[in-house]
PDB file of C-alpha atoms in Angstrom:
ATOM      1  CA  MET F   1      64.265  52.804 -79.212  1.00 43.00           C
ATOM      2  CA  PRO F   2      66.323  54.991 -76.583  1.00 43.00           C
ATOM      3  CA  ASN F   3      66.946  53.366 -73.370  1.00 45.00           C
ATOM      4  CA  PRO F   4      65.274  55.177 -70.745  1.00 45.00           C
ATOM      5  CA  PRO F   5      67.057  57.407 -68.126  1.00 45.00           C
ATOM      6  CA  ALA F   6      68.869  56.101 -65.003  1.00 44.00           C
ATOM      7  CA  THR F   7      66.417  57.827 -62.633  1.00 47.00           C
ATOM      8  CA  ALA F   8      63.430  56.543 -64.307  1.00 47.00           C
ATOM      9  CA  ALA F   9      64.794  52.762 -64.218  1.00 51.00           C
ATOM     10  CA  GLN F  10      65.238  52.825 -60.559  1.00 54.00           C
ATOM     11  CA  PRO F  11      61.714  52.549 -58.947  1.00 55.00           C
ATOM     12  CA  ARG F  12      61.419  49.774 -61.911  1.00 55.00           C
ATOM     13  CA  ARG F  13      64.202  47.888 -61.041  1.00 56.00           C
ATOM     14  CA  SER F  14      63.464  48.110 -57.097  1.00 56.00           C
ATOM     15  CA  ALA F  15      60.319  46.538 -57.697  1.00 53.00           C
ATOM     16  CA  LEU F  16      61.715  43.438 -59.910  1.00 52.00           C
ATOM     17  CA  LEU F  17      64.208  42.808 -57.290  1.00 51.00           C
ATOM     18  CA  ARG F  18      61.887  42.808 -54.562  1.00 51.00           C
ATOM     19  CA  LEU F  19      59.400  40.326 -56.627  1.00 50.00           C
ATOM     20  CA  GLY F  20      62.123  38.023 -57.436  1.00 51.00           C
ATOM     21  CA  ALA F  21      62.882  37.794 -53.723  1.00 48.00           C
ATOM     22  CA  LEU F  22      59.512  37.314 -52.672  1.00 43.00           C
ATOM     23  CA  CYS F  23      57.878  34.887 -55.372  1.00 43.00           C
ATOM     24  CA  GLY F  24      59.717  35.166 -58.745  1.00 45.00           C
ATOM     25  CA  LEU F  25      61.987  31.907 -57.667  1.00 49.00           C
ATOM     26  CA  ALA F  26      59.282  30.094 -55.550  1.00 47.00           C
ATOM     27  CA  GLY F  27      59.305  27.148 -57.310  1.00 47.00           C
ATOM     28  CA  LEU F  28      62.931  26.703 -56.803  1.00 49.00           C
ATOM     29  CA  SER F  29      62.774  26.542 -52.798  1.00 43.00           C
ATOM     30  CA  GLY F  30      61.390  23.087 -52.642  1.00 43.00           C
ATOM     31  CA  LEU F  31      64.063  21.843 -54.812  1.00 44.00           C
ATOM     32  CA  ALA F  32      67.245  22.773 -54.170  1.00 49.00           C
ATOM     33  CA  SER F  33      69.206  24.501 -51.278  1.00 48.00           C
ATOM     34  CA  SER F  34      70.523  28.239 -51.165  1.00 49.00           C
ATOM     35  CA  GLY F  35      73.558  26.563 -51.625  1.00 53.00           C
ATOM     36  CA  GLU F  36      72.711  24.432 -54.921  1.00 53.00           C
ATOM     37  CA  VAL F  37      70.970  27.551 -56.333  1.00 56.00           C
ATOM     38  CA  LEU F  38      74.370  30.024 -55.950  1.00 55.00           C
ATOM     39  CA  ALA F  39      76.488  26.846 -57.367  1.00 58.00           C
ATOM     40  CA  ALA F  40      74.065  26.747 -60.453  1.00 56.00           C
ATOM     41  CA  VAL F  41      74.911  30.726 -61.017  1.00 59.00           C
ATOM     42  CA  ALA F  42      78.636  30.145 -60.324  1.00 61.00           C
ATOM     43  CA  ALA F  43      78.190  27.215 -63.164  1.00 58.00           C
ATOM     44  CA  ALA F  44      76.551  29.750 -65.645  1.00 56.00           C
ATOM     45  CA  ARG F  45      79.316  32.384 -65.124  1.00 61.00           C
ATOM     46  CA  SER F  46      82.032  30.006 -65.355  1.00 57.00           C
ATOM     47  CA  GLY F  47      83.651  32.417 -67.872  1.00 57.00           C
ATOM     48  CA  ALA F  48      83.890  29.538 -70.875  1.00 62.00           C
ATOM     49  CA  ALA F  49      81.783  29.622 -74.023  1.00 77.00           C
ATOM     50  CA  TYR F  50      78.070  28.577 -72.463  1.00 83.00           C
ATOM     51  CA  GLN F  51      76.713  25.806 -74.059  1.00 88.00           C
ATOM     52  CA  PRO F  52      72.982  25.736 -73.636  1.00 90.00           C
ATOM     53  CA  ALA F  53      71.835  23.118 -70.524  1.00 89.00           C
ATOM     54  CA  LEU F  54      68.079  23.101 -71.072  1.00 94.00           C
ATOM     55  CA  LEU F  55      66.745  25.453 -74.026  1.00 95.00           C
ATOM     56  CA  THR F  56      67.665  25.348 -77.102  1.00 95.00           C
ATOM     57  CA  ARG F  57      69.783  27.963 -78.981  1.00 94.00           C
ATOM     58  CA  ASP F  58      66.770  29.920 -79.616  1.00 95.00           C
ATOM     59  CA  GLU F  59      65.257  29.799 -76.981  1.00 96.00           C
ATOM     60  CA  LEU F  60      68.060  30.937 -74.886  1.00 95.00           C
ATOM     61  CA  GLN F  61      68.629  33.974 -77.614  1.00 95.00           C
ATOM     62  CA  LEU F  62      64.874  34.868 -77.272  1.00 96.00           C
ATOM     63  CA  THR F  63      65.073  34.604 -73.446  1.00 96.00           C
ATOM     64  CA  GLY F  64      68.485  37.090 -73.823  1.00 95.00           C
ATOM     65  CA  VAL F  65      66.589  39.863 -75.886  1.00 96.00           C
ATOM     66  CA  LEU F  66      63.534  39.522 -73.115  1.00 97.00           C
ATOM     67  CA  ALA F  67      65.796  40.007 -70.052  1.00 96.00           C
ATOM     68  CA  GLU F  68      67.106  42.921 -72.135  1.00 96.00           C
ATOM     69  CA  LEU F  69      63.374  44.208 -72.582  1.00 96.00           C
ATOM     70  CA  ILE F  70      62.943  43.509 -68.787  1.00 96.00           C
ATOM     71  CA  ILE F  71      66.488  45.106 -67.336  1.00 95.00           C
ATOM     72  CA  PRO F  72      67.797  47.291 -70.264  1.00 95.00           C
ATOM     73  CA  ARG F  73      70.975  48.891 -69.976  1.00 94.00           C
ATOM     74  CA  THR F  74      71.063  52.378 -68.827  1.00 93.00           C
ATOM     75  CA  ASP F  75      73.714  54.053 -66.932  1.00 91.00           C
ATOM     76  CA  THR F  76      74.655  50.214 -65.767  1.00 91.00           C
ATOM     77  CA  PRO F  77      75.267  46.913 -67.609  1.00 93.00           C
ATOM     78  CA  GLY F  78      71.544  45.732 -68.749  1.00 94.00           C
ATOM     79  CA  ALA F  79      70.002  41.768 -68.057  1.00 95.00           C
ATOM     80  CA  LEU F  80      71.473  40.692 -71.405  1.00 93.00           C
ATOM     81  CA  GLU F  81      75.162  41.748 -71.046  1.00 93.00           C
ATOM     82  CA  VAL F  82      75.594  39.966 -67.376  1.00 93.00           C
ATOM     83  CA  GLY F  83      74.427  36.713 -68.981  1.00 93.00           C
ATOM     84  CA  ALA F  84      70.620  36.526 -67.125  1.00 94.00           C
ATOM     85  CA  HIS F  85      69.554  34.151 -69.728  1.00 94.00           C
ATOM     86  CA  GLN F  86      72.603  31.916 -69.135  1.00 93.00           C
ATOM     87  CA  VAL F  87      71.888  31.735 -65.197  1.00 93.00           C
ATOM     88  CA  ILE F  88      68.215  31.248 -66.334  1.00 95.00           C
ATOM     89  CA  ASP F  89      68.477  28.405 -68.470  1.00 95.00           C
ATOM     90  CA  HIS F  90      71.081  26.967 -65.823  1.00 91.00           C
ATOM     91  CA  LEU F  91      68.968  27.154 -63.036  1.00 92.00           C
ATOM     92  CA  LEU F  92      65.892  25.735 -65.184  1.00 94.00           C
ATOM     93  CA  LYS F  93      68.068  22.848 -65.946  1.00 92.00           C
ATOM     94  CA  VAL F  94      69.478  22.207 -62.401  1.00 90.00           C
ATOM     95  CA  CYS F  95      66.794  23.287 -59.817  1.00 89.00           C
ATOM     96  CA  SER F  96      63.461  23.123 -61.614  1.00 91.00           C
ATOM     97  CA  LEU F  97      60.753  19.807 -62.200  1.00 93.00           C
ATOM     98  CA  GLU F  98      60.501  18.800 -65.854  1.00 95.00           C
ATOM     99  CA  ALA F  99      56.694  20.296 -65.499  1.00 94.00           C
ATOM    100  CA  GLU F 100      58.140  23.525 -64.553  1.00 93.00           C
ATOM    101  CA  GLN F 101      60.505  23.290 -67.583  1.00 95.00           C
ATOM    102  CA  ALA F 102      57.756  22.655 -69.880  1.00 96.00           C
ATOM    103  CA  ARG F 103      55.787  25.382 -68.500  1.00 95.00           C
ATOM    104  CA  PHE F 104      58.993  27.759 -69.251  1.00 96.00           C
ATOM    105  CA  LYS F 105      59.406  26.408 -72.657  1.00 97.00           C
ATOM    106  CA  ALA F 106      55.858  26.878 -73.661  1.00 96.00           C
ATOM    107  CA  GLY F 107      55.579  30.189 -72.214  1.00 96.00           C
ATOM    108  CA  LEU F 108      58.445  31.114 -74.549  1.00 97.00           C
ATOM    109  CA  ALA F 109      56.967  29.240 -77.734  1.00 97.00           C
ATOM    110  CA  ARG F 110      53.691  31.735 -76.985  1.00 96.00           C
ATOM    111  CA  ILE F 111      55.379  34.824 -77.335  1.00 97.00           C
ATOM    112  CA  GLU F 112      56.847  33.299 -80.763  1.00 96.00           C
ATOM    113  CA  ALA F 113      53.582  32.366 -82.091  1.00 96.00           C
ATOM    114  CA  ALA F 114      52.450  35.841 -81.235  1.00 95.00           C
ATOM    115  CA  ALA F 115      55.143  37.281 -82.776  1.00 95.00           C
ATOM    116  CA  GLN F 116      54.686  35.147 -86.068  1.00 94.00           C
ATOM    117  CA  ALA F 117      50.732  36.231 -85.989  1.00 93.00           C
ATOM    118  CA  GLN F 118      50.980  39.449 -85.376  1.00 87.00           C
ATOM    119  CA  GLY F 119      54.496  40.686 -87.477  1.00 79.00           C
ATOM    120  CA  GLY F 120      54.811  37.781 -89.733  1.00 89.00           C
ATOM    121  CA  ARG F 121      58.256  37.513 -87.619  1.00 92.00           C
ATOM    122  CA  ARG F 122      60.223  36.444 -84.916  1.00 94.00           C
ATOM    123  CA  PHE F 123      60.120  38.064 -81.902  1.00 95.00           C
ATOM    124  CA  GLY F 124      63.485  39.243 -81.485  1.00 94.00           C
ATOM    125  CA  ALA F 125      63.211  40.503 -85.197  1.00 93.00           C
ATOM    126  CA  LEU F 126      60.325  42.536 -84.218  1.00 93.00           C
ATOM    127  CA  PRO F 127      60.876  46.414 -83.445  1.00 93.00           C
ATOM    128  CA  ALA F 128      61.250  47.561 -80.276  1.00 92.00           C
ATOM    129  CA  ALA F 129      57.993  49.202 -79.644  1.00 93.00           C
ATOM    130  CA  ARG F 130      56.175  46.029 -81.051  1.00 94.00           C
ATOM    131  CA  GLN F 131      58.037  43.916 -78.657  1.00 94.00           C
ATOM    132  CA  VAL F 132      57.546  46.175 -75.735  1.00 95.00           C
ATOM    133  CA  ALA F 133      53.917  46.076 -76.762  1.00 95.00           C
ATOM    134  CA  LEU F 134      53.642  42.392 -76.958  1.00 95.00           C
ATOM    135  CA  LEU F 135      54.989  41.840 -73.264  1.00 95.00           C
ATOM    136  CA  GLN F 136      52.704  44.549 -72.068  1.00 95.00           C
ATOM    137  CA  ALA F 137      49.792  42.417 -73.282  1.00 95.00           C
ATOM    138  CA  MET F 138      51.115  39.525 -71.683  1.00 96.00           C
ATOM    139  CA  ASP F 139      51.729  41.630 -68.393  1.00 95.00           C
ATOM    140  CA  ARG F 140      48.659  42.326 -68.051  1.00 95.00           C
ATOM    141  CA  GLY F 141      46.891  38.897 -69.548  1.00 93.00           C
ATOM    142  CA  ARG F 142      45.362  40.508 -72.746  1.00 93.00           C
ATOM    143  CA  ALA F 143      45.064  39.014 -76.025  1.00 92.00           C
ATOM    144  CA  PRO F 144      46.666  37.370 -77.968  1.00 93.00           C
ATOM    145  CA  PHE F 145      48.101  36.405 -74.009  1.00 94.00           C
ATOM    146  CA  ASP F 146      45.795  34.965 -71.021  1.00 94.00           C
ATOM    147  CA  ALA F 147      46.061  33.981 -67.917  1.00 94.00           C
ATOM    148  CA  ASP F 148      49.023  31.475 -68.408  1.00 93.00           C
ATOM    149  CA  GLY F 149      51.240  33.876 -70.619  1.00 94.00           C
ATOM    150  CA  GLN F 150      50.921  36.393 -67.858  1.00 95.00           C
ATOM    151  CA  ALA F 151      51.665  33.854 -65.202  1.00 94.00           C
ATOM    152  CA  PHE F 152      54.672  33.055 -67.412  1.00 96.00           C
ATOM    153  CA  PHE F 153      55.903  36.519 -68.075  1.00 96.00           C
ATOM    154  CA  ARG F 154      55.682  37.136 -64.099  1.00 95.00           C
ATOM    155  CA  GLN F 155      57.833  34.009 -63.497  1.00 94.00           C
ATOM    156  CA  LEU F 156      60.044  35.348 -66.053  1.00 96.00           C
ATOM    157  CA  LYS F 157      60.798  38.685 -64.467  1.00 96.00           C
ATOM    158  CA  GLY F 158      61.529  37.292 -60.924  1.00 94.00           C
ATOM    159  CA  TYR F 159      64.306  34.960 -62.838  1.00 95.00           C
ATOM    160  CA  VAL F 160      65.681  38.204 -64.309  1.00 96.00           C
ATOM    161  CA  ALA F 161      66.037  39.927 -60.962  1.00 95.00           C
ATOM    162  CA  PHE F 162      67.355  37.333 -59.701  1.00 94.00           C
ATOM    163  CA  ALA F 163      70.006  36.332 -62.430  1.00 94.00           C
ATOM    164  CA  TYR F 164      70.146  40.207 -62.597  1.00 95.00           C
ATOM    165  CA  TYR F 165      70.677  41.111 -58.884  1.00 92.00           C
ATOM    166  CA  THR F 166      73.297  37.967 -58.444  1.00 90.00           C
ATOM    167  CA  SER F 167      75.393  39.002 -60.969  1.00 91.00           C
ATOM    168  CA  GLU F 168      79.100  41.152 -60.151  1.00 89.00           C
ATOM    169  CA  ALA F 169      77.414  44.480 -62.092  1.00 90.00           C
ATOM    170  CA  GLY F 170      73.649  44.186 -60.491  1.00 90.00           C
ATOM    171  CA  ALA F 171      74.998  43.999 -56.914  1.00 87.00           C
ATOM    172  CA  THR F 172      78.291  46.464 -57.031  1.00 86.00           C
ATOM    173  CA  ARG F 173      76.945  48.527 -59.831  1.00 88.00           C
ATOM    174  CA  GLU F 174      73.218  48.937 -59.832  1.00 86.00           C
ATOM    175  CA  LEU F 175      72.678  48.786 -56.197  1.00 84.00           C
ATOM    176  CA  ALA F 176      74.981  50.909 -54.052  1.00 78.00           C
ATOM    177  CA  TYR F 177      77.350  48.281 -52.027  1.00 74.00           C
ATOM    178  CA  LEU F 178      79.742  48.111 -49.057  1.00 72.00           C
ATOM    179  CA  PRO F 179      82.509  45.776 -48.932  1.00 70.00           C
ATOM    180  CA  ILE F 180      82.507  46.660 -45.185  1.00 66.00           C
ATOM    181  CA  PRO F 181      79.913  48.730 -43.825  1.00 66.00           C
ATOM    182  CA  GLY F 182      80.754  51.380 -41.851  1.00 67.00           C
ATOM    183  CA  GLY F 183      78.673  52.642 -38.392  1.00 70.00           C
ATOM    184  CA  PHE F 184      75.342  53.768 -38.204  1.00 68.00           C
ATOM    185  CA  GLN F 185      74.610  57.103 -40.098  1.00 70.00           C
ATOM    186  CA  GLY F 186      71.414  59.161 -38.637  1.00 73.00           C
ATOM    187  CA  ASN F 187      69.664  61.457 -41.048  1.00 76.00           C
ATOM    188  CA  TYR F 188      71.236  59.689 -44.252  1.00 74.00           C
ATOM    189  CA  LYS F 189      70.458  62.127 -46.976  1.00 82.00           C
ATOM    190  CA  LEU F 190      68.626  60.503 -50.142  1.00 83.00           C
ATOM    191  CA  THR F 191      68.129  62.184 -53.259  1.00 87.00           C
ATOM    192  CA  ARG F 192      66.456  60.867 -56.538  1.00 86.00           C
ATOM    193  CA  SER F 193      69.481  58.977 -57.287  1.00 85.00           C
ATOM    194  CA  THR F 194      70.218  57.068 -54.551  1.00 83.00           C
ATOM    195  CA  ARG F 195      71.083  53.473 -55.137  1.00 80.00           C
ATOM    196  CA  ASN F 196      69.077  50.792 -52.842  1.00 78.00           C
ATOM    197  CA  TRP F 197      71.291  48.633 -51.040  1.00 73.00           C
ATOM    198  CA  ALA F 198      72.966  45.318 -51.840  1.00 71.00           C
ATOM    199  CA  ILE F 199      72.563  42.614 -49.330  1.00 59.00           C
TER     200      ILE F 199
END
């Protein structure tokens, strides 16, 4: 399935960024300071061969597939390429309570069970169109999923947005970035391809 053009991905990525900032990581706020969260992100991106911290290898691989479907590669790297799944795994291990960790794993298991029931294969082996259809059903809380599945998918999108936009590519290639911002520019001309700004 071809990737959507960059202009089509812009509003979706903007919405995901806001979702992650506003509510996607609400579960982390009471457990870790911003410094601890940033330290966890840095550890997951250390460059060494990544060893899963909480998820099994199969769960980590599935999280990577899901992350790439949420933020695919366009003219900028996708979530899988920036290691969003590794950051999510590390954040869950370091910054989440056991109950939240269990809910996340149960959400992944729910996706795999639905894929097996409808396609006889693991989610990662399904055709791209079937993967998208299952995630759309989950996002809407429709069969074979329910409200718990919908809540998990919304949480996952928040994690993916946070992991993506704290990566170098997300902050400097997907978003516009000025290391030393200039002065005020009134009447700034915007086009359909103007990128949002990193914060």
